[in-house]
Amino acid sequence: MKAMLLKEIKNLSIDRNPLTLEEIEVPTPKEKEVLIEVYACGVCRTDLDIIEGRTLPSKFPIILGHQIVGRVVEKGKNANKFSIGERVGIAWINSSCGKCKYCLSGQENLCDEFKATGRDVDGGYAEYTVVSEDFAYKIPENYSDEESAPLLCAGAVGYRSLKLTNIKDGDNIGLSGFGASGHLVLKMIKFLYPNSKIFVFARSKEERNFAKELSAYWTGDFDEDPPEKLKAIIDTTPAWKPIISVLKNLEKGGRLVINAIRKEEGDKEFLLNLKYERDLWMEKEIKSVANVTRKDVEEFLKIAEKLNFKPEIQIYPLEEANKALLELKEGKIRGAKVLKIR
């Protein structure tokens, strides 16, 4: 099968082609696993974190990709959840121990043995992949393969982020950064919290214009002050400056939710601009998002099926994975980037 392989940590600012296209063996499904013929795989900012070593892969070479849509073509022993030919998806959560206090309390995203698709096990930048049937999901029929892929991370982790804000309908909410997850979260808010005003902070004019097209109440750069205070803000940027810049816009008791597996080091000194009395006092708080649970993915896919909010996508062939990654690194973003495998 064809696969794009990462063989070592790379600096995308220097090496613009970190992945190599190679022919490798098709994996064989083990007990309770299914072999998936991959049709589409989303490209995520976390893939950049893996390539550049901010979250290290468990092995080399590794096949990236954790927003996978395909068809079941073979089943291992005792795999009975899906039929041959059925369309399924794979998300970031690939497995957890199932018996620790976190797994038993529905917080499997915090399990010490959490394994991530495309980081700890091979993912979807390839023609085939395998996964435990317990960590695969039925895909809504009203989405194409390419439209479905971003639902499995950008959508699911965006849904978890939105839940963690604890907002109520009518509360003002801000989005810091406006990429794949941000634009899906905006669509979710419009449906789930129709009386809430959405404020979007983004560096690029193109992203701000895109947010306006999707009916954001207000858009501005990170340094700009919105006309109203916000109950919550979800940050999806790779940098430190945006979170320090937007904290002052929270109302008393407001919450900043950081939806990023890692932050880059380039502007870390901006943290010195944090002012306790302005940014954190009056019971403001900061909460991070760590991975997703199976329940997050399942709940979000049901919402997506019901509400039919399609992601904006840019499609690339598998062989152009490096191009898609580089554009993501350089901020050339409109919605979600997806590799079309079949």
PDB file of N, CA, C and O in Angstrom, residues 201-231:
ATOM      1  N   PHE A 201     -11.499  36.225  17.062  1.00  0.00           N
ATOM      2  CA  PHE A 201     -10.188  36.873  17.021  1.00  0.00           C
ATOM      3  C   PHE A 201      -9.303  36.073  16.066  1.00  0.00           C
ATOM      4  O   PHE A 201      -9.114  34.864  16.257  1.00  0.00           O
ATOM      5  N   ALA A 202      -8.758  36.715  15.061  1.00  0.00           N
ATOM      6  CA  ALA A 202      -7.885  36.026  14.115  1.00  0.00           C
ATOM      7  C   ALA A 202      -6.871  37.013  13.561  1.00  0.00           C
ATOM      8  O   ALA A 202      -7.180  38.194  13.360  1.00  0.00           O
ATOM      9  N   ARG A 203      -5.677  36.507  13.310  1.00  0.00           N
ATOM     10  CA  ARG A 203      -4.601  37.359  12.812  1.00  0.00           C
ATOM     11  C   ARG A 203      -4.829  37.764  11.363  1.00  0.00           C
ATOM     12  O   ARG A 203      -4.592  38.912  10.989  1.00  0.00           O
ATOM     13  N   SER A 204      -5.266  36.807  10.535  1.00  0.00           N
ATOM     14  CA  SER A 204      -5.357  37.104   9.102  1.00  0.00           C
ATOM     15  C   SER A 204      -6.717  37.690   8.732  1.00  0.00           C
ATOM     16  O   SER A 204      -7.762  37.288   9.264  1.00  0.00           O
ATOM     17  N   LYS A 205      -6.673  38.610   7.798  1.00  0.00           N
ATOM     18  CA  LYS A 205      -7.893  39.245   7.311  1.00  0.00           C
ATOM     19  C   LYS A 205      -8.790  38.220   6.638  1.00  0.00           C
ATOM     20  O   LYS A 205     -10.026  38.287   6.749  1.00  0.00           O
ATOM     21  N   GLU A 206      -8.170  37.244   5.951  1.00  0.00           N
ATOM     22  CA  GLU A 206      -8.945  36.211   5.265  1.00  0.00           C
ATOM     23  C   GLU A 206      -9.764  35.389   6.266  1.00  0.00           C
ATOM     24  O   GLU A 206     -10.940  35.089   6.018  1.00  0.00           O
ATOM     25  N   GLU A 207      -9.157  35.031   7.398  1.00  0.00           N
ATOM     26  CA  GLU A 207      -9.882  34.265   8.407  1.00  0.00           C
ATOM     27  C   GLU A 207     -11.007  35.090   9.013  1.00  0.00           C
ATOM     28  O   GLU A 207     -12.097  34.571   9.285  1.00  0.00           O
ATOM     29  N   ARG A 208     -10.752  36.366   9.242  1.00  0.00           N
ATOM     30  CA  ARG A 208     -11.806  37.234   9.798  1.00  0.00           C
ATOM     31  C   ARG A 208     -12.959  37.383   8.812  1.00  0.00           C
ATOM     32  O   ARG A 208     -14.137  37.349   9.202  1.00  0.00           O
ATOM     33  N   ASN A 209     -12.637  37.525   7.530  1.00  0.00           N
ATOM     34  CA  ASN A 209     -13.695  37.622   6.517  1.00  0.00           C
ATOM     35  C   ASN A 209     -14.494  36.333   6.436  1.00  0.00           C
ATOM     36  O   ASN A 209     -15.722  36.348   6.270  1.00  0.00           O
ATOM     37  N   PHE A 210     -13.796  35.203   6.557  1.00  0.00           N
ATOM     38  CA  PHE A 210     -14.472  33.905   6.545  1.00  0.00           C
ATOM     39  C   PHE A 210     -15.434  33.802   7.724  1.00  0.00           C
ATOM     40  O   PHE A 210     -16.572  33.344   7.590  1.00  0.00           O
ATOM     41  N   ALA A 211     -15.001  34.256   8.900  1.00  0.00           N
ATOM     42  CA  ALA A 211     -15.867  34.238  10.078  1.00  0.00           C
ATOM     43  C   ALA A 211     -17.104  35.115   9.871  1.00  0.00           C
ATOM     44  O   ALA A 211     -18.216  34.753  10.282  1.00  0.00           O
ATOM     45  N   LYS A 212     -16.922  36.251   9.218  1.00  0.00           N
ATOM     46  CA  LYS A 212     -18.066  37.121   8.934  1.00  0.00           C
ATOM     47  C   LYS A 212     -19.042  36.444   7.981  1.00  0.00           C
ATOM     48  O   LYS A 212     -20.264  36.570   8.125  1.00  0.00           O
ATOM     49  N   GLU A 213     -18.490  35.712   6.991  1.00  0.00           N
ATOM     50  CA  GLU A 213     -19.350  34.978   6.063  1.00  0.00           C
ATOM     51  C   GLU A 213     -20.223  33.968   6.804  1.00  0.00           C
ATOM     52  O   GLU A 213     -21.360  33.696   6.404  1.00  0.00           O
ATOM     53  N   LEU A 214     -19.673  33.426   7.901  1.00  0.00           N
ATOM     54  CA  LEU A 214     -20.406  32.444   8.697  1.00  0.00           C
ATOM     55  C   LEU A 214     -21.216  33.092   9.816  1.00  0.00           C
ATOM     56  O   LEU A 214     -21.656  32.425  10.740  1.00  0.00           O
ATOM     57  N   SER A 215     -21.387  34.411   9.731  1.00  0.00           N
ATOM     58  CA  SER A 215     -22.275  35.167  10.621  1.00  0.00           C
ATOM     59  C   SER A 215     -21.727  35.395  12.028  1.00  0.00           C
ATOM     60  O   SER A 215     -22.490  35.445  13.005  1.00  0.00           O
ATOM     61  N   ALA A 216     -20.417  35.530  12.172  1.00  0.00           N
ATOM     62  CA  ALA A 216     -19.868  35.964  13.454  1.00  0.00           C
ATOM     63  C   ALA A 216     -20.394  37.367  13.771  1.00  0.00           C
ATOM     64  O   ALA A 216     -20.543  38.208  12.879  1.00  0.00           O
ATOM     65  N   TYR A 217     -20.688  37.620  15.047  1.00  0.00           N
ATOM     66  CA  TYR A 217     -21.211  38.927  15.463  1.00  0.00           C
ATOM     67  C   TYR A 217     -20.160  40.011  15.316  1.00  0.00           C
ATOM     68  O   TYR A 217     -20.460  41.149  14.935  1.00  0.00           O
ATOM     69  N   TRP A 218     -18.897  39.664  15.651  1.00  0.00           N
ATOM     70  CA  TRP A 218     -17.783  40.630  15.604  1.00  0.00           C
ATOM     71  C   TRP A 218     -16.513  39.877  15.268  1.00  0.00           C
ATOM     72  O   TRP A 218     -16.336  38.719  15.677  1.00  0.00           O
ATOM     73  N   THR A 219     -15.622  40.501  14.515  1.00  0.00           N
ATOM     74  CA  THR A 219     -14.302  39.924  14.264  1.00  0.00           C
ATOM     75  C   THR A 219     -13.236  41.000  14.443  1.00  0.00           C
ATOM     76  O   THR A 219     -13.489  42.188  14.226  1.00  0.00           O
ATOM     77  N   GLY A 220     -12.055  40.574  14.865  1.00  0.00           N
ATOM     78  CA  GLY A 220     -10.950  41.503  15.030  1.00  0.00           C
ATOM     79  C   GLY A 220      -9.648  40.762  15.240  1.00  0.00           C
ATOM     80  O   GLY A 220      -9.624  39.532  15.412  1.00  0.00           O
ATOM     81  N   ASP A 221      -8.553  41.498  15.208  1.00  0.00           N
ATOM     82  CA  ASP A 221      -7.245  40.908  15.504  1.00  0.00           C
ATOM     83  C   ASP A 221      -7.151  40.654  17.002  1.00  0.00           C
ATOM     84  O   ASP A 221      -7.978  41.141  17.794  1.00  0.00           O
ATOM     85  N   PHE A 222      -6.132  39.917  17.418  1.00  0.00           N
ATOM     86  CA  PHE A 222      -6.008  39.549  18.832  1.00  0.00           C
ATOM     87  C   PHE A 222      -5.850  40.759  19.743  1.00  0.00           C
ATOM     88  O   PHE A 222      -6.266  40.733  20.902  1.00  0.00           O
ATOM     89  N   ASP A 223      -5.271  41.837  19.237  1.00  0.00           N
ATOM     90  CA  ASP A 223      -5.037  43.021  20.058  1.00  0.00           C
ATOM     91  C   ASP A 223      -6.254  43.940  20.124  1.00  0.00           C
ATOM     92  O   ASP A 223      -6.264  44.897  20.901  1.00  0.00           O
ATOM     93  N   GLU A 224      -7.250  43.673  19.307  1.00  0.00           N
ATOM     94  CA  GLU A 224      -8.429  44.538  19.281  1.00  0.00           C
ATOM     95  C   GLU A 224      -9.389  44.159  20.402  1.00  0.00           C
ATOM     96  O   GLU A 224      -9.502  42.991  20.783  1.00  0.00           O
ATOM     97  N   ASP A 225     -10.089  45.165  20.910  1.00  0.00           N
ATOM     98  CA  ASP A 225     -11.050  44.951  21.995  1.00  0.00           C
ATOM     99  C   ASP A 225     -12.463  44.855  21.429  1.00  0.00           C
ATOM    100  O   ASP A 225     -12.925  45.775  20.744  1.00  0.00           O
ATOM    101  N   PRO A 226     -13.173  43.774  21.713  1.00  0.00           N
ATOM    102  CA  PRO A 226     -14.559  43.658  21.245  1.00  0.00           C
ATOM    103  C   PRO A 226     -15.453  44.631  22.005  1.00  0.00           C
ATOM    104  O   PRO A 226     -15.083  45.122  23.087  1.00  0.00           O
ATOM    105  N   PRO A 227     -16.629  44.905  21.490  1.00  0.00           N
ATOM    106  CA  PRO A 227     -17.525  45.876  22.132  1.00  0.00           C
ATOM    107  C   PRO A 227     -18.173  45.372  23.410  1.00  0.00           C
ATOM    108  O   PRO A 227     -18.755  46.166  24.148  1.00  0.00           O
ATOM    109  N   GLU A 228     -18.104  44.066  23.683  1.00  0.00           N
ATOM    110  CA  GLU A 228     -18.716  43.502  24.879  1.00  0.00           C
ATOM    111  C   GLU A 228     -17.770  42.485  25.516  1.00  0.00           C
ATOM    112  O   GLU A 228     -16.905  41.924  24.845  1.00  0.00           O
ATOM    113  N   LYS A 229     -17.934  42.257  26.817  1.00  0.00           N
ATOM    114  CA  LYS A 229     -17.168  41.229  27.509  1.00  0.00           C
ATOM    115  C   LYS A 229     -17.736  39.848  27.178  1.00  0.00           C
ATOM    116  O   LYS A 229     -18.907  39.713  26.798  1.00  0.00           O
ATOM    117  N   LEU A 230     -16.916  38.821  27.350  1.00  0.00           N
ATOM    118  CA  LEU A 230     -17.274  37.476  26.922  1.00  0.00           C
ATOM    119  C   LEU A 230     -17.314  36.515  28.098  1.00  0.00           C
ATOM    120  O   LEU A 230     -16.438  36.550  28.972  1.00  0.00           O
ATOM    121  N   LYS A 231     -18.304  35.630  28.113  1.00  0.00           N
ATOM    122  CA  LYS A 231     -18.412  34.619  29.165  1.00  0.00           C
ATOM    123  C   LYS A 231     -17.326  33.558  29.007  1.00  0.00           C
ATOM    124  O   LYS A 231     -16.815  33.014  30.000  1.00  0.00           O
TER     125      LYS A 231
END
